[in-house]
Short mmCIF file of C-alpha atoms in Angstrom, two decimals:
data_model
loop_
_atom_site.label_atom_id
_atom_site.label_comp_id
_atom_site.label_asym_id
_atom_site.label_seq_id
_atom_site.Cartn_x
_atom_site.Cartn_y
_atom_site.Cartn_z
CA MET H 18 0.28 -0.54 0.57
CA ALA H 19 1.63 3.28 -0.54
CA LYS H 20 1.67 5.50 2.04
CA VAL H 21 1.51 9.75 2.00
CA ASN H 22 3.35 12.47 4.72
CA ILE H 23 2.10 15.17 5.04
CA SER H 24 1.81 18.15 8.15
CA LEU H 25 -0.91 18.64 10.49
CA ASP H 26 -1.29 21.03 13.43
CA ALA H 27 -0.03 19.34 16.41
CA GLU H 28 -2.74 20.82 18.10
CA LEU H 29 -5.27 19.42 15.52
CA VAL H 30 -3.58 15.69 15.75
CA VAL H 31 -3.27 15.84 20.01
CA GLU H 32 -7.40 17.06 20.69
CA VAL H 33 -8.16 14.51 17.83
CA MET H 34 -5.51 11.18 20.16
CA VAL H 35 -7.78 12.85 23.19
CA LEU H 36 -11.08 12.55 21.25
CA ALA H 37 -10.70 8.80 19.67
CA GLY H 38 -8.64 7.27 22.47
CA VAL H 39 -5.41 6.79 20.55
CA GLY H 40 -1.67 6.68 21.27
CA SER H 41 -0.21 7.95 18.23
CA PRO H 42 -1.22 10.67 15.87
CA GLN H 43 -0.42 7.96 12.92
CA ASP H 44 -4.26 6.41 14.23
CA ALA H 45 -5.63 9.51 15.47
CA VAL H 46 -5.19 10.23 11.39
CA GLU H 47 -6.24 6.85 9.98
CA ALA H 48 -9.18 7.21 12.67
CA VAL H 49 -10.37 10.75 11.35
CA VAL H 50 -9.75 8.57 7.65
CA ARG H 51 -11.74 5.54 8.07
CA ASP H 52 -14.65 7.57 10.20
CA TYR H 53 -15.13 10.72 7.49
CA ILE H 54 -14.96 7.43 4.14
CA ALA H 55 -17.50 4.86 5.75
CA ARG H 56 -19.83 8.31 6.72
CA GLY H 57 -19.54 9.36 3.01
CA HIS H 58 -20.53 5.25 2.38
CA ARG H 59 -23.99 5.74 4.71
CA THR H 60 -24.62 8.85 3.23
CA GLU H 61 -24.38 7.51 -0.09
CA ALA H 62 -26.79 4.01 1.20
CA ARG H 63 -29.53 6.72 2.79
CA THR H 64 -29.24 9.06 -0.72
CA GLU H 65 -29.52 5.95 -3.33
CA HIS H 66 -32.44 4.73 -1.60
CA GLN H 67 -34.68 7.77 -1.42
CA ASP H 68 -33.67 8.69 -5.31
CA ASP H 69 -35.02 4.73 -5.50
CA SER H 70 -38.80 6.19 -4.03
CA LEU H 71 -38.60 8.99 -5.77
CA ARG H 72 -38.23 7.35 -9.29
CA GLU H 73 -40.91 4.86 -8.78
CA VAL H 74 -43.44 7.77 -7.96
CA GLU H 75 -41.98 10.48 -10.30
CA ALA H 76 -43.17 6.62 -12.53
CA LYS H 77 -46.49 6.53 -11.90
CA PRO H 78 -48.61 8.31 -14.66
CA GLN H 79 -50.71 11.14 -12.77
CA ASP H 80 -54.66 11.27 -13.40
CA PRO H 81 -55.44 13.59 -16.09
CA GLN H 82 -56.20 17.66 -15.03
CA GLY H 83 -58.15 19.78 -15.48
#
């Protein structure tokens, strides 16, 4: 797996370490990135379900009006 090196504000990393209960900056950043990805997948799953429901409603023939 490829590795990426980045610079981050130390205070941010320490805060994440405390909140996540991890002991290393590497683990803290990985936890944040994994959580962000998981949240994105959950959002996609919810919006995909809503999109399918909207398509079903739009596909039903409408009664003549007027």
